[in-house]
Amino acid sequence: MAAAEAAEAAEAAEAALQRRQGDEEEKEEKEKNENHNENQNHNHNHGGSGDTAALSEDGVADSDKQKSNNESELETEEKGTEEEPTRESDGNILDVSSDYPRDKHISIQRHLADLEKLADLREDEKKPCPLCPEEKFKACNSHKLHRHLQNLHWKISVEFKGYRMCICHLSCRPVKPNLVGDQTLSKMGAHYHCIICSATITRRTDMIGHINRHVNKGETESRFITVRAPTNEVIKESATDVQVLPNHSTPQKTDSYFNPKMKLNRQLIFCALAVLAEERKPIECLDAFGATGIMGLQWAKHLRSSVKVTINDCNENSVKIIKENCHLNKMKVKLDTKEGDSDGTVGEGEENTDTVEVTKMDANVIMHLRSFDFIHLDPFGTCVNYLDSAFRNVRNLGIVSLTSTDTGSLYAKAQHVALRHYGCSIVRTEYYKELAARIVIAAVTRAAARCNKGIEVLLAVALEHSVLVVVRVLRGPSTADNSAKKIQYLIHCQWCEERIFQKEGNMVEENPYQQLPCDCHGSMPGRTAVVLGPLWSGSLFNTGFLRRMLLEAGQYGLDEAQPLLKALVCEAECTTLKHFSTHGPGDENKQEECGVYIKTSNTSAESYVVPGKRKGEEVIRGAAKRQRAEHSAEHPAFYYNMHRHSIRGMNMPKLNKFLNYLSEAGYRVSRTHFDPMGVRTNAPLAQFKTVLLKYSTPTYTGGQAEGPVHLPGDLQGGEGVPAAADTKEEDAEFPDDKSGVVDAVSTQSYPTDCAAD
């Protein structure tokens, strides 16, 4: 009985579809007849009496033929319904090769009212659900059927382009049985019908993913209904409008990739370019991988006449989108510098002076052919394939910035890929993000040294899914040699995570474990340390350049970049955020980068001049050397994670308080943007653990206040903490009484944006 009732329900649904198709065919026949009659009337008006007689006879014959055709069509429709009563309801298999659109499945509707019309709700009659078999939902009154359609079918539907793909409980045959999971050929449970490819999918989440895959592939044209492809979406960022494709978030399946999450990355690069534009004007800058052109358009729109922007991409569709985005932002497009042609319309007013050059060639080719002051590389994956070309023609004191998105190899998830691309042997460590930045800088240094150029690292940041490195280029073999000397190997202890750069020299040491401050090799059996690298051993930041970037970020209103730049300045100076100040400890304008002074001011040195004596110049040079020694103190390499070195059964102190404890012990200390729980300090790991243990409380004390572990009364003297200047790092001692210090510690929190992960 259940099978018979299901067959009857399927036949009823099929009959409804057949009636709709018959009505549409009758309408088409009527339209054809009307057109035919119009043609006959037209011929009658222009013909004689003999022609009218012939036309009348033909009209009678045509009417007889039409009747016979209609009768034959009805017979074929009846035969088709008898032979295949469940064809449409089982799989909705239609001829996809036809030129005109077919009807969609009955479970796909625009509005709830359309679904109710399909059910033919009447107050005096009981009606079955058109999407459920009789054994699942029996015929009922209109109000109950309305609630059933709304709650069961309409609310859990999947929406696409104004249509709702409602859940269907009919015994439909799967069109693509191997699409999702194991679908049986005989019978299915609840399922959805795809509006694009007619696939039958059981789970709602799978259906949403299936539709998203269609959209990412650009397959938005339905085979059953006329759905036009959506127009390009316009996204606004930093007062710049760009058009993006519907699949712009999938880099491998789109011609113009646009990632809104890289906004902070674009702001940092803009600040670096703005600082360079203040040094010399105009500068020629290149966005080697334009995609949508958002970065180059921001440069040209805000810096205007200070820069000459060139946006390049090797994809023809991307170049077309870049030109459209230039017109959208009222900028001229310069196609060929030799011919001086320009393309496109421009707006009115001052914006007509902005010109952007758009080129279509390989990134290596354009960097070999032309010279630039600023080059940015942002390929899909690693940048090592473009470094030689970037440093070949970059001008002296120019800047090269690059964004590496191959975090799988840089973060030691694919170590063989890191060895193949960068020539580095690495393992997963607690400081893996800084290790990734030093790997990239080492590759940049080697590429620059091959072109007889040295580098000065201005900025190295690990953002979400990418590593950003900004370096300044200085020509000359001597600077190239000095930079190459900073590429060293790292000795890393796998037991305690202690690390140290290997000593310079070609002589092989008898016991390299002696270089490590820890004694794990003596207390543990076997080999406890590994050699990582080669890595960049120099500084990762330039404090003066970061401070000028911070000023530019405030000038152009880049709110998202300012907290991170403040944190980077503190990290470069190895100090806490509460000691941060807008002006540096020395002369603000006296900043040395790559051995060259930028905007030098002699006001501080003039105070040392002794009139009438030859020693005046020597005093000036000595004061300058002292200032450089104070400001150029590099931050400690790498950092420690508090959770990694916490003591089991003890509650750690708050991070800001722990930084204060280390600072009071005489060590340089700061937070790091690489790790939200990381501490950058020059303290050895043993002293780091000692301070952490001293100010940790047992877990069983519950709500005990943070502070040092309570000692016997005779040891709680009045001794204070020795000053940092009087405390040596190797002989640092921690007095027992610090109860007066705990309340004075600032609880100012670290900016959340600085912990870019």
CSV table of N, CA and C in Angstrom, one decimal, residues 590-650:
chain,number,residue,atom,x,y,z
A,590,LYS,N,67.4,62.8,13.6
A,590,LYS,CA,68.7,62.2,13.4
A,590,LYS,C,68.5,60.7,13.3
A,591,GLN,N,68.3,60.1,12.1
A,591,GLN,CA,68.0,58.7,12.0
A,591,GLN,C,69.0,58.2,11.0
A,592,GLU,N,69.7,57.1,11.3
A,592,GLU,CA,70.7,56.5,10.5
A,592,GLU,C,70.1,55.2,9.9
A,593,GLU,N,70.0,55.1,8.6
A,593,GLU,CA,69.5,53.9,7.9
A,593,GLU,C,70.5,53.6,6.8
A,594,CYS,N,71.0,52.3,6.8
A,594,CYS,CA,71.9,51.8,5.8
A,594,CYS,C,73.2,52.7,5.8
A,595,GLY,N,73.6,53.2,7.0
A,595,GLY,CA,74.8,53.9,7.0
A,595,GLY,C,74.7,55.3,6.5
A,596,VAL,N,73.5,55.8,6.2
A,596,VAL,CA,73.2,57.1,5.6
A,596,VAL,C,72.2,57.8,6.5
A,597,TYR,N,72.6,59.1,6.9
A,597,TYR,CA,71.7,59.9,7.7
A,597,TYR,C,70.6,60.4,6.9
A,598,ILE,N,69.3,60.3,7.4
A,598,ILE,CA,68.2,60.8,6.8
A,598,ILE,C,67.7,62.0,7.6
A,599,LYS,N,67.6,63.2,6.9
A,599,LYS,CA,67.1,64.4,7.5
A,599,LYS,C,67.9,64.7,8.8
A,600,THR,N,69.2,64.9,8.6
A,600,THR,CA,70.1,65.1,9.7
A,600,THR,C,69.9,66.5,10.3
A,601,SER,N,69.9,66.6,11.6
A,601,SER,CA,69.8,67.9,12.3
A,601,SER,C,71.0,68.0,13.3
A,602,ASN,N,71.7,69.1,13.3
A,602,ASN,CA,72.9,69.3,14.1
A,602,ASN,C,72.7,70.1,15.3
A,603,THR,N,71.4,70.2,15.7
A,603,THR,CA,71.1,71.0,16.9
A,603,THR,C,71.7,70.4,18.2
A,604,SER,N,71.6,69.1,18.3
A,604,SER,CA,72.2,68.4,19.5
A,604,SER,C,73.7,68.4,19.5
A,605,ALA,N,74.3,68.4,18.3
A,605,ALA,CA,75.8,68.4,18.3
A,605,ALA,C,76.3,69.8,18.5
A,606,GLU,N,75.6,70.8,18.1
A,606,GLU,CA,76.2,72.1,18.2
A,606,GLU,C,76.4,72.5,19.7
A,607,SER,N,75.7,71.9,20.6
A,607,SER,CA,75.9,72.2,22.0
A,607,SER,C,77.2,71.8,22.5
A,608,TYR,N,77.9,70.9,21.8
A,608,TYR,CA,79.2,70.4,22.2
A,608,TYR,C,80.4,71.2,21.6
A,609,VAL,N,80.0,72.2,20.7
A,609,VAL,CA,81.1,73.0,20.0
A,609,VAL,C,81.8,73.9,21.0
A,610,VAL,N,83.1,73.9,21.0
A,610,VAL,CA,83.9,74.7,21.9
A,610,VAL,C,84.5,75.8,21.0
A,611,PRO,N,84.1,77.0,21.0
A,611,PRO,CA,84.6,78.0,20.1
A,611,PRO,C,86.1,78.2,20.3
A,612,GLY,N,86.8,78.4,19.1
A,612,GLY,CA,88.2,78.7,19.1
A,612,GLY,C,89.1,77.5,19.4
A,613,LYS,N,88.6,76.3,19.5
A,613,LYS,CA,89.5,75.1,19.8
A,613,LYS,C,89.3,74.1,18.7
A,614,ARG,N,90.3,73.4,18.4
A,614,ARG,CA,90.3,72.3,17.4
A,614,ARG,C,89.6,71.1,17.9
A,615,LYS,N,89.4,71.0,19.2
A,615,LYS,CA,88.7,69.8,19.8
A,615,LYS,C,87.2,69.8,19.5
A,616,GLY,N,86.7,70.9,19.0
A,616,GLY,CA,85.3,71.0,18.8
A,616,GLY,C,84.7,69.9,17.9
A,617,GLU,N,85.4,69.7,16.8
A,617,GLU,CA,85.0,68.7,15.8
A,617,GLU,C,85.1,67.3,16.5
A,618,GLU,N,86.1,67.0,17.2
A,618,GLU,CA,86.3,65.7,17.9
A,618,GLU,C,85.2,65.5,18.9
A,619,VAL,N,84.8,66.6,19.6
A,619,VAL,CA,83.7,66.4,20.6
A,619,VAL,C,82.4,66.1,19.9
A,620,ILE,N,82.2,66.7,18.7
A,620,ILE,CA,81.0,66.5,17.9
A,620,ILE,C,80.9,65.0,17.5
A,621,ARG,N,82.1,64.6,16.9
A,621,ARG,CA,82.1,63.2,16.5
A,621,ARG,C,81.9,62.2,17.6
A,622,GLY,N,82.5,62.5,18.8
A,622,GLY,CA,82.3,61.6,19.9
A,622,GLY,C,80.9,61.6,20.4
A,623,ALA,N,80.2,62.7,20.4
A,623,ALA,CA,78.8,62.8,20.8
A,623,ALA,C,77.9,62.0,19.8
A,624,ALA,N,78.2,62.2,18.5
A,624,ALA,CA,77.5,61.4,17.5
A,624,ALA,C,77.7,59.9,17.7
A,625,LYS,N,78.9,59.5,18.0
A,625,LYS,CA,79.1,58.1,18.1
A,625,LYS,C,78.3,57.5,19.4
A,626,ARG,N,78.3,58.3,20.4
A,626,ARG,CA,77.6,57.9,21.6
A,626,ARG,C,76.1,57.8,21.3
A,627,GLN,N,75.6,58.8,20.6
A,627,GLN,CA,74.2,58.7,20.2
A,627,GLN,C,73.9,57.5,19.4
A,628,ARG,N,74.7,57.2,18.4
A,628,ARG,CA,74.5,56.1,17.5
A,628,ARG,C,74.6,54.8,18.3
A,629,ALA,N,75.5,54.7,19.3
A,629,ALA,CA,75.6,53.5,20.1
A,629,ALA,C,74.4,53.3,20.9
A,630,GLU,N,73.7,54.4,21.4
A,630,GLU,CA,72.5,54.3,22.2
A,630,GLU,C,71.3,53.8,21.4
A,631,HIS,N,71.2,54.5,20.2
A,631,HIS,CA,70.0,54.3,19.4
A,631,HIS,C,70.1,53.0,18.5
A,632,SER,N,71.3,52.6,18.2
A,632,SER,CA,71.4,51.4,17.3
A,632,SER,C,71.6,50.1,18.0
A,633,ALA,N,71.3,50.1,19.3
A,633,ALA,CA,71.4,48.8,20.1
A,633,ALA,C,70.3,47.9,19.6
A,634,GLU,N,70.7,46.8,19.0
A,634,GLU,CA,69.7,45.9,18.4
A,634,GLU,C,68.9,45.2,19.4
A,635,HIS,N,67.7,44.9,19.1
A,635,HIS,CA,66.9,44.2,20.0
A,635,HIS,C,67.3,42.7,20.1
A,636,PRO,N,67.1,42.0,21.2
A,636,PRO,CA,67.5,40.6,21.3
A,636,PRO,C,66.8,39.8,20.2
A,637,ALA,N,67.5,38.8,19.8
A,637,ALA,CA,67.0,37.9,18.8
A,637,ALA,C,66.1,36.9,19.4
A,638,PHE,N,64.9,36.7,18.8
A,638,PHE,CA,63.9,35.7,19.2
A,638,PHE,C,63.3,36.0,20.6
A,639,TYR,N,62.4,35.2,21.0
A,639,TYR,CA,61.6,35.5,22.2
A,639,TYR,C,61.2,34.2,22.8
A,640,TYR,N,60.6,34.3,24.1
A,640,TYR,CA,60.2,33.1,24.8
A,640,TYR,C,58.7,33.2,25.0
A,641,ASN,N,58.0,32.0,25.0
A,641,ASN,CA,56.6,32.0,25.2
A,641,ASN,C,56.4,31.6,26.7
A,642,MET,N,55.5,32.3,27.4
A,642,MET,CA,55.3,32.1,28.8
A,642,MET,C,54.6,30.8,29.0
A,643,HIS,N,53.7,30.4,28.2
A,643,HIS,CA,53.0,29.1,28.4
A,643,HIS,C,53.9,28.0,28.1
A,644,ARG,N,54.8,28.1,27.2
A,644,ARG,CA,55.8,27.0,27.0
A,644,ARG,C,56.7,26.7,28.2
A,645,HIS,N,57.0,27.7,28.9
A,645,HIS,CA,58.0,27.6,30.0
A,645,HIS,C,57.3,27.7,31.4
A,646,SER,N,56.0,27.6,31.4
A,646,SER,CA,55.3,27.7,32.7
A,646,SER,C,55.5,26.4,33.5
A,647,ILE,N,55.3,26.6,34.8
A,647,ILE,CA,55.6,25.5,35.7
A,647,ILE,C,54.3,24.8,36.0
A,648,ARG,N,54.3,23.5,36.0
A,648,ARG,CA,53.1,22.7,36.2
A,648,ARG,C,52.7,22.9,37.7
A,649,GLY,N,51.4,23.1,37.9
A,649,GLY,CA,50.8,23.3,39.2
A,649,GLY,C,51.0,24.7,39.8
A,650,MET,N,51.4,25.6,38.9
A,650,MET,CA,51.6,27.0,39.4
A,650,MET,C,50.8,27.9,38.4
